[in-house]
PDB file of C-alpha atoms in Angstrom:
ATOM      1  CA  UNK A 110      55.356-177.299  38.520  1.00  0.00           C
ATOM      2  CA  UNK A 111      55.688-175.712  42.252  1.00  0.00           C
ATOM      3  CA  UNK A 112      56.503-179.827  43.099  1.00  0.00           C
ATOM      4  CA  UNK A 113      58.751-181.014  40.496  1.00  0.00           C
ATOM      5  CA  UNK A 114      62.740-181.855  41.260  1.00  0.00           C
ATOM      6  CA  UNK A 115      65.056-180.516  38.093  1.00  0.00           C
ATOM      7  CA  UNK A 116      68.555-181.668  38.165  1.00  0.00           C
ATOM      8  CA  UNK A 117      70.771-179.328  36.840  1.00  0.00           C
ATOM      9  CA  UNK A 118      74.254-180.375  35.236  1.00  0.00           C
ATOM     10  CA  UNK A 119      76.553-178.431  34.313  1.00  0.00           C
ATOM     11  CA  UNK A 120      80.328-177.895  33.641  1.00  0.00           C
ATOM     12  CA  UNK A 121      81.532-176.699  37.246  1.00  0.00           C
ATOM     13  CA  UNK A 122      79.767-176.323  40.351  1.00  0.00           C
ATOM     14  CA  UNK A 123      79.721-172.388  39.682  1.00  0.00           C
ATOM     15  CA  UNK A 124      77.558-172.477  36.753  1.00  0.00           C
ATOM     16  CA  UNK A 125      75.665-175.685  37.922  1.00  0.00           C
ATOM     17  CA  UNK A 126      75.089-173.043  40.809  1.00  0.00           C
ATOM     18  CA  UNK A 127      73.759-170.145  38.679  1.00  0.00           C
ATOM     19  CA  UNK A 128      71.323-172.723  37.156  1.00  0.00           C
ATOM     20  CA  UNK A 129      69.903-173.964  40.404  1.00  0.00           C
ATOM     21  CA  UNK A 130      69.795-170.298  41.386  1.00  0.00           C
ATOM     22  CA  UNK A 131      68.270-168.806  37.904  1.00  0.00           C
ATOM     23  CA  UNK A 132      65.538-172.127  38.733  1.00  0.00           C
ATOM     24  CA  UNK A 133      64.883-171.741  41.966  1.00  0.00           C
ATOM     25  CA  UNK A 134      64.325-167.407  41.443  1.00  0.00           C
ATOM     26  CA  UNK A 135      61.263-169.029  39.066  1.00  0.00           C
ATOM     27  CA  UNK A 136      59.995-171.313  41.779  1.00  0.00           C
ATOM     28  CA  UNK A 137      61.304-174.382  40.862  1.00  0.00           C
ATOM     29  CA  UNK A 138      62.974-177.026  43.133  1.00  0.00           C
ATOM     30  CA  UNK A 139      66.429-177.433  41.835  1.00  0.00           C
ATOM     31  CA  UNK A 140      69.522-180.102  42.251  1.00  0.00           C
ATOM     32  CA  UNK A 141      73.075-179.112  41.654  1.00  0.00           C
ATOM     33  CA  UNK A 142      74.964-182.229  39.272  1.00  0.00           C
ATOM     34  CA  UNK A 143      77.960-180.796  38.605  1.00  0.00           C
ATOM     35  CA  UNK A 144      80.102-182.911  36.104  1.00  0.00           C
ATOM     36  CA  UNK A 145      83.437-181.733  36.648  1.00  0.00           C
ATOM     37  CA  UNK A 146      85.221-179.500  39.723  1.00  0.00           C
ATOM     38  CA  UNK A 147      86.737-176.275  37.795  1.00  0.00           C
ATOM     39  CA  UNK A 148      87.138-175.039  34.454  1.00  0.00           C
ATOM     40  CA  UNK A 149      90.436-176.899  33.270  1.00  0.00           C
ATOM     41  CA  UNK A 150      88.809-180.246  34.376  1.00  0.00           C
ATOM     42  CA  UNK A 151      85.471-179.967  31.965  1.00  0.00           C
ATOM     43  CA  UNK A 152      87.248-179.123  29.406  1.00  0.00           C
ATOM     44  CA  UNK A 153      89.510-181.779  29.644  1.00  0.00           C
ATOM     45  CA  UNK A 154      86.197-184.416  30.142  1.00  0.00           C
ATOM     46  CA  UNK A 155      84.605-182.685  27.063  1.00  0.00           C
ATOM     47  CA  UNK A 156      87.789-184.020  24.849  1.00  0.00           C
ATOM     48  CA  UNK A 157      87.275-187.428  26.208  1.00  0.00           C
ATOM     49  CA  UNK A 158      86.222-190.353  22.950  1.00  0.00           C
ATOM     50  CA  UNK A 159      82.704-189.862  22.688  1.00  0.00           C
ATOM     51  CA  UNK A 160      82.024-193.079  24.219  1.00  0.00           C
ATOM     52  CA  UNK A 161      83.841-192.218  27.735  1.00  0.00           C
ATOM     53  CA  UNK A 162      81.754-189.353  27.774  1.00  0.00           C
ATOM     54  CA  UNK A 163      78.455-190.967  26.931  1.00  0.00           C
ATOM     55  CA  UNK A 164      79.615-193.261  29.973  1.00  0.00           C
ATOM     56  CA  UNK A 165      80.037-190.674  32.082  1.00  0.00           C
ATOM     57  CA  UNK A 166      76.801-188.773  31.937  1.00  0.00           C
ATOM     58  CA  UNK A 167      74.819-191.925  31.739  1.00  0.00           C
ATOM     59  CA  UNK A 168      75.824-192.863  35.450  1.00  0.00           C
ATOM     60  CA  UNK A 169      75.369-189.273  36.122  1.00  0.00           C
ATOM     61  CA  UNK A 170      71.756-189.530  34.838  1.00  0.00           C
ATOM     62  CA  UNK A 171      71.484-192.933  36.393  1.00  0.00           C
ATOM     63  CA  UNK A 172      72.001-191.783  39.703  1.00  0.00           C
ATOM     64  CA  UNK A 173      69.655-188.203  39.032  1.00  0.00           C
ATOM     65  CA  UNK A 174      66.787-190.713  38.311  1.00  0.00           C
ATOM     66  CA  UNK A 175      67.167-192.784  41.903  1.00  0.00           C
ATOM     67  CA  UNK A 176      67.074-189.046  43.198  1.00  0.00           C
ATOM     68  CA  UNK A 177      63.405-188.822  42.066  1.00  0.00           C
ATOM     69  CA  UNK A 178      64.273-185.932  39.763  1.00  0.00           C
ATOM     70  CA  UNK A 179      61.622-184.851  37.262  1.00  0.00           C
ATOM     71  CA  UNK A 180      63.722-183.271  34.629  1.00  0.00           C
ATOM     72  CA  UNK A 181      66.961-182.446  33.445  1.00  0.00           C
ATOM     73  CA  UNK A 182      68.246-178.835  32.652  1.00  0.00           C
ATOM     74  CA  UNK A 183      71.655-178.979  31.414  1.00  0.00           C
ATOM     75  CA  UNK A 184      73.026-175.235  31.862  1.00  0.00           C
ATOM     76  CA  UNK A 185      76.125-175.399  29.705  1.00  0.00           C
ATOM     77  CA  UNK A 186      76.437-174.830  26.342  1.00  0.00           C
ATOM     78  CA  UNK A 187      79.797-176.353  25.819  1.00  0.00           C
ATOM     79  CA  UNK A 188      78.711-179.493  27.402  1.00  0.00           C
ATOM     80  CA  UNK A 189      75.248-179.599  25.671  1.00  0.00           C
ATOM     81  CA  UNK A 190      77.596-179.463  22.484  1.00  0.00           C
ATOM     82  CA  UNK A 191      80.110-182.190  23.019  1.00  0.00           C
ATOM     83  CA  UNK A 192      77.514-184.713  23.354  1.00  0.00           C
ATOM     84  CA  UNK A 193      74.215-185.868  22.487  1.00  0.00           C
ATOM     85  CA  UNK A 194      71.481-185.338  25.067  1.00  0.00           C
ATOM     86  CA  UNK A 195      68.431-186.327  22.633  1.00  0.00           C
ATOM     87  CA  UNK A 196      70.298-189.812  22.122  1.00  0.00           C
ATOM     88  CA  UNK A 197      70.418-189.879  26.195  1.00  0.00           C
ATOM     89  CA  UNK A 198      67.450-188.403  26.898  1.00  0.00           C
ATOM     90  CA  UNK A 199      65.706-191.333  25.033  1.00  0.00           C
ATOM     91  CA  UNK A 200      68.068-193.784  26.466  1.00  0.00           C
ATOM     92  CA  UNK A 201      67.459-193.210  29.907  1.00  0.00           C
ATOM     93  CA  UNK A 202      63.407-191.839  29.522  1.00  0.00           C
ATOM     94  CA  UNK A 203      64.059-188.574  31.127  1.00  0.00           C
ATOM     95  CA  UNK A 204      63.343-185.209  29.621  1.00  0.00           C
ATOM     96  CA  UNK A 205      66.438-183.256  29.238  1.00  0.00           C
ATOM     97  CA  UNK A 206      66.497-179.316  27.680  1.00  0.00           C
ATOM     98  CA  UNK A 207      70.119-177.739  26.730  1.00  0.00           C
ATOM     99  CA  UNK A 208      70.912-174.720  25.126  1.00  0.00           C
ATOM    100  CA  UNK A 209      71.084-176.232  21.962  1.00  0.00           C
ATOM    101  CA  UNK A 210      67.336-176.440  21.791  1.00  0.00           C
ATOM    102  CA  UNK A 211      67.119-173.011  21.916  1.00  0.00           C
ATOM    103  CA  UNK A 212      69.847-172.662  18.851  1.00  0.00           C
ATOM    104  CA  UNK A 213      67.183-175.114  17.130  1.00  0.00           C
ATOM    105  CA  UNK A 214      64.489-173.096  18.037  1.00  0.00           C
ATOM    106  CA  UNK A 215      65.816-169.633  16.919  1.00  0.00           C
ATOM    107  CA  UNK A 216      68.030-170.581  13.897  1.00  0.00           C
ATOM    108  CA  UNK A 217      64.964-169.550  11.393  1.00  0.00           C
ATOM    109  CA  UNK A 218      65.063-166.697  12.941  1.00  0.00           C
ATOM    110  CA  UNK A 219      68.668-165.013  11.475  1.00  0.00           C
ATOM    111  CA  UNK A 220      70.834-165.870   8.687  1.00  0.00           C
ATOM    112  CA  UNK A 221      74.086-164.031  10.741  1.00  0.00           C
ATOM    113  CA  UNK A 222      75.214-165.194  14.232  1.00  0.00           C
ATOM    114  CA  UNK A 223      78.103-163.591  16.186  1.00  0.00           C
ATOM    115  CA  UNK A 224      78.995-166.014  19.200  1.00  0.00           C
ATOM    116  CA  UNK A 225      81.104-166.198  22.216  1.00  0.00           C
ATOM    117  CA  UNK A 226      81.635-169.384  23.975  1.00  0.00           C
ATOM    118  CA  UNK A 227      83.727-170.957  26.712  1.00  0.00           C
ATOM    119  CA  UNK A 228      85.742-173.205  24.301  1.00  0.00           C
ATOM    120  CA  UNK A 229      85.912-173.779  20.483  1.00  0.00           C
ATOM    121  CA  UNK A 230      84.700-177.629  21.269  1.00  0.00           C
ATOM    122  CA  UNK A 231      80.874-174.784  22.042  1.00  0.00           C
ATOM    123  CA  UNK A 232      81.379-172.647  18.966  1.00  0.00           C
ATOM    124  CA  UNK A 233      81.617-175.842  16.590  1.00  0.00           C
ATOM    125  CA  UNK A 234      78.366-177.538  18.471  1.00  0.00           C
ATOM    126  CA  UNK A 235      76.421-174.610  18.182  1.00  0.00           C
ATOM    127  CA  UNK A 236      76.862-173.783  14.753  1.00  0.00           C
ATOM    128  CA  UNK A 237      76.473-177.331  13.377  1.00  0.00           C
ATOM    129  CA  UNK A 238      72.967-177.176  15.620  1.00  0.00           C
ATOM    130  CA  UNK A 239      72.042-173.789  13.897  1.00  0.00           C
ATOM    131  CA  UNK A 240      73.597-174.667  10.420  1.00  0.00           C
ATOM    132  CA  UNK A 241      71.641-177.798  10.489  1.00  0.00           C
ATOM    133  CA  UNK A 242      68.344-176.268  11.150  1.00  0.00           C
ATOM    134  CA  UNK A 243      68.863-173.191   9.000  1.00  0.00           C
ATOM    135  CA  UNK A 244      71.967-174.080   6.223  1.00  0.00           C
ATOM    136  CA  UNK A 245      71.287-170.213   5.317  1.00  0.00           C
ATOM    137  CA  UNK A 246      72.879-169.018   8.600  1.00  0.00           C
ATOM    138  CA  UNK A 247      76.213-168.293   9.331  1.00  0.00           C
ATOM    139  CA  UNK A 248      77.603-168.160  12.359  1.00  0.00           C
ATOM    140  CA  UNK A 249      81.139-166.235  13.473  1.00  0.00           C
ATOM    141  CA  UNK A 250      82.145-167.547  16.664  1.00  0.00           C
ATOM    142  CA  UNK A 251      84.749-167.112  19.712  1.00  0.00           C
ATOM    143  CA  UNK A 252      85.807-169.629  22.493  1.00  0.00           C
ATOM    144  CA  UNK A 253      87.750-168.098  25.471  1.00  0.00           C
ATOM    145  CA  UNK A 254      88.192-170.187  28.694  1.00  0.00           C
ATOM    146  CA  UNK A 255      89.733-167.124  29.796  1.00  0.00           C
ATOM    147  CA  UNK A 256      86.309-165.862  30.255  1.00  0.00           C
ATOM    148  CA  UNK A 257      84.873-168.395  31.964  1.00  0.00           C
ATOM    149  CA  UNK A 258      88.405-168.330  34.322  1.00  0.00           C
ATOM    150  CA  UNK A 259      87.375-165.012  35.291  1.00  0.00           C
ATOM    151  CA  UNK A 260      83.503-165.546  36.206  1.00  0.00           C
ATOM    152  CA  UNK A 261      84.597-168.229  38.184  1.00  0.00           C
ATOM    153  CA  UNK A 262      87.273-165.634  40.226  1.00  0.00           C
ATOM    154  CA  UNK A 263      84.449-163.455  40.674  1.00  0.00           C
ATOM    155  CA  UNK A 264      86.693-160.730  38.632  1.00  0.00           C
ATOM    156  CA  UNK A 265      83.754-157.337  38.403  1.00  0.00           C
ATOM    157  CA  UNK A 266      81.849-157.886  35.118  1.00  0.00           C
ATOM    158  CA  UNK A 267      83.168-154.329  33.617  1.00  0.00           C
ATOM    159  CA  UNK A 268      86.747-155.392  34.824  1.00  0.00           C
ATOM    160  CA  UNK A 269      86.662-159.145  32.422  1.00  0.00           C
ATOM    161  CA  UNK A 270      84.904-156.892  29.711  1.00  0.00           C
ATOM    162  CA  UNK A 271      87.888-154.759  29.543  1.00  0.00           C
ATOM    163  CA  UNK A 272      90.687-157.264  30.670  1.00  0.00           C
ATOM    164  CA  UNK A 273      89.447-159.664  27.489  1.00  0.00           C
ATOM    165  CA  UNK A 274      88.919-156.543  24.926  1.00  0.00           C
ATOM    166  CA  UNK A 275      85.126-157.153  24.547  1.00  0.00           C
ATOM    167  CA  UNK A 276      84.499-154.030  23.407  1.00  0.00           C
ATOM    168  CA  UNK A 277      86.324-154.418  20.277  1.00  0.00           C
ATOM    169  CA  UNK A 278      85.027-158.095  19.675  1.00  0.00           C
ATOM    170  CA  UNK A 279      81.518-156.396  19.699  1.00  0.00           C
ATOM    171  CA  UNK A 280      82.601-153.641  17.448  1.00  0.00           C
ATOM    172  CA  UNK A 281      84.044-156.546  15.100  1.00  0.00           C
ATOM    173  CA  UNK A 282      80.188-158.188  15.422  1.00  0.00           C
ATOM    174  CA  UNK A 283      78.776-154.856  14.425  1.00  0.00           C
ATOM    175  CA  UNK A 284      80.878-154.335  11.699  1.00  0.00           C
ATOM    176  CA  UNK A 285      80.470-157.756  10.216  1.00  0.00           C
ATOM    177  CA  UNK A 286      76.696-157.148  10.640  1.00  0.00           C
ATOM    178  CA  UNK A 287      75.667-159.953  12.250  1.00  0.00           C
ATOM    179  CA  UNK A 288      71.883-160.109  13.428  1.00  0.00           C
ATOM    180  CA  UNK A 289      72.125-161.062  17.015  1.00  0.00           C
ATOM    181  CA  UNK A 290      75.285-162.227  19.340  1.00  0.00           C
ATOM    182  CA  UNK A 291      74.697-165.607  21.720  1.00  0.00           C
ATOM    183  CA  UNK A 292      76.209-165.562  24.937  1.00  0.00           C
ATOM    184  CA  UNK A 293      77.168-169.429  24.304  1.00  0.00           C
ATOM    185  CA  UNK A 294      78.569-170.237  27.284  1.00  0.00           C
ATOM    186  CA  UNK A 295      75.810-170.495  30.859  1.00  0.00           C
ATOM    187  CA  UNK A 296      78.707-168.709  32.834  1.00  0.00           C
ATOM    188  CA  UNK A 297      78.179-165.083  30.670  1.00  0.00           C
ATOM    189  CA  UNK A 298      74.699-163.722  32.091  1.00  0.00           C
ATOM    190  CA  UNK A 299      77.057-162.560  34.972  1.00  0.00           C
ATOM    191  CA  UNK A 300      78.534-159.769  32.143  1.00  0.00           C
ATOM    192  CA  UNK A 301      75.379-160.078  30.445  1.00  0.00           C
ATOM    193  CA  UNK A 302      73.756-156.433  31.711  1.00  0.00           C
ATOM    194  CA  UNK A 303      77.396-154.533  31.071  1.00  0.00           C
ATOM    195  CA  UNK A 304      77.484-156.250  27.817  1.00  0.00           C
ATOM    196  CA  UNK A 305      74.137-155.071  26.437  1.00  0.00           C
ATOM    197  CA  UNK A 306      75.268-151.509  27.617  1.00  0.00           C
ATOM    198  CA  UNK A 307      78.042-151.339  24.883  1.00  0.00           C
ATOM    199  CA  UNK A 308      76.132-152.311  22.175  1.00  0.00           C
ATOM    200  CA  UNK A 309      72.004-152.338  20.157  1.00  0.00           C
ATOM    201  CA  UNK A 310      73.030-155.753  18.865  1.00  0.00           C
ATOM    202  CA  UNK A 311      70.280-158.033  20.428  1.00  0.00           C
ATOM    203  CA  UNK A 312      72.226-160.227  23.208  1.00  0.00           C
ATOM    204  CA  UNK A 313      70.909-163.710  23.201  1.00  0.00           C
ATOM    205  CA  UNK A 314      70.559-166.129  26.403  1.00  0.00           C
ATOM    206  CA  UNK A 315      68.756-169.234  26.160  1.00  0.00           C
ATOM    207  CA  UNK A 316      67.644-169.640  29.571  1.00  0.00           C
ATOM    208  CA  UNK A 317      64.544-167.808  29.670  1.00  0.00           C
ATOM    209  CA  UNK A 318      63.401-170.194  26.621  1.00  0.00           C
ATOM    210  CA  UNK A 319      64.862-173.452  27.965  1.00  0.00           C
ATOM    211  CA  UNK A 320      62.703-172.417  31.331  1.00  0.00           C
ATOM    212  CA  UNK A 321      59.400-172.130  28.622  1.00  0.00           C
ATOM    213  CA  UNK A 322      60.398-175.568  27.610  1.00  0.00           C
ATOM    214  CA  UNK A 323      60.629-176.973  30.260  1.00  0.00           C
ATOM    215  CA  UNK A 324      57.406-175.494  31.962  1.00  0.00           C
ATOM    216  CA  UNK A 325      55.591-176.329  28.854  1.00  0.00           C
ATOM    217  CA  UNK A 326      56.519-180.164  29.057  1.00  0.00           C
ATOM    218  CA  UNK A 327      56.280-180.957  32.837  1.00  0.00           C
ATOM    219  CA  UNK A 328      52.833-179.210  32.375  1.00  0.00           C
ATOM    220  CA  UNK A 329      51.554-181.794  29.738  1.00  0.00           C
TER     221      UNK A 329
END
């Protein structure tokens, strides 16, 4: 693994950033591929037709592969959701891991999902990924670019948790009883600690499981 070159896309260069950096703190060699320059931009690329978009991220992956890199890690969950990696991982024969693997993975798991995302374009991805693993599940879900506006200002986590009223969206989770809540959005591990302060609801982030996936196929 210490040799191999992962390419990580992502939404902005900030969160393309904190995947390179969450990579590179586990050894790895990793390439920023950011597909769009700020918030307002992705989201604006993730409403594209489907084809545009499929377009799009093919030349992107196009131009990874003359780069020599090994893998793909796509850190963003909103992105992973708008569009279907399997269809071009197979396309182009490279491996690429998204969040939504991990949503695949763990949807036996619970049958009630709280979820916070960067957009509503996430929230619907992820819970037709869980709902079509595990049709048992349901999944209650927020999308807030204002969030993701305020990671990428840097704002102090405890500042954006009270600014955007998190504590009473994770008293609404508790008292609905859900199981688990996903951070489904790549730019909320940098509230992640301050979050899991406020609350014994078990805070899911999929990139300690993507990583396992990733090791585990570069490894084969």
């Amino acid at each position: 693994m210490e040799n191999k070159k992962i390419a990580v896309i992502a939404g902005t260069p900030v969160d393309t950033k904190m995947g390179g950096d969450f990579l590179n703190s586990k050894g790895l060699n990793a390439f920023s591929y950011p597909v769009s320059q700020d918030p307002r931009e992705q989201l604006l690329f993730q409403t594209l037709p489907v084809e545009q978009r499929k377009e799009e991220l093919l030349k992107l992956i196009s131009k990874i592969k003359d780069d020599k890199m090994d893998a793909i890690f796509v850190y963003c969950n909103s992105l992973s959701a708008s569009i279907d990696f399997h269809e071009l991982s197979n396309l182009s024969k490279i491996y690429i891991v998204t969040p939504l693997d991990v949503y695949e993975f763990l949807a036996n798991k619970y049958n009630h999902l709280g979820l916070i995302c960067a957009n509503n374009q996430a929230t619907g991805g992820i819970e037709k990924s869980i709902v079509n693993t595990n049709p048992k599940c349901t999944v209650v879900g927020l999308g807030s670019m204002t969030l993701v506006d305020n990671v990428e200002a840097e704002i102090p986590p405890m500042e954006i948790i009270k600014n955007n009223h998190l504590k009473d969206i994770i008293k609404f989770y508790e008292g609905i009883n859900v199981e688990a809540l996903i951070l489904g959005c790549t730019h909320f591990p940098y509230f992640e600690d301050e979050l899991k302060s406020l609350t014994k609801l078990d805070i899911i982030n999929p990139a300690e499981k993507m990583y396992e996936f990733l090791c585990d196929k570069l490894d084969k």
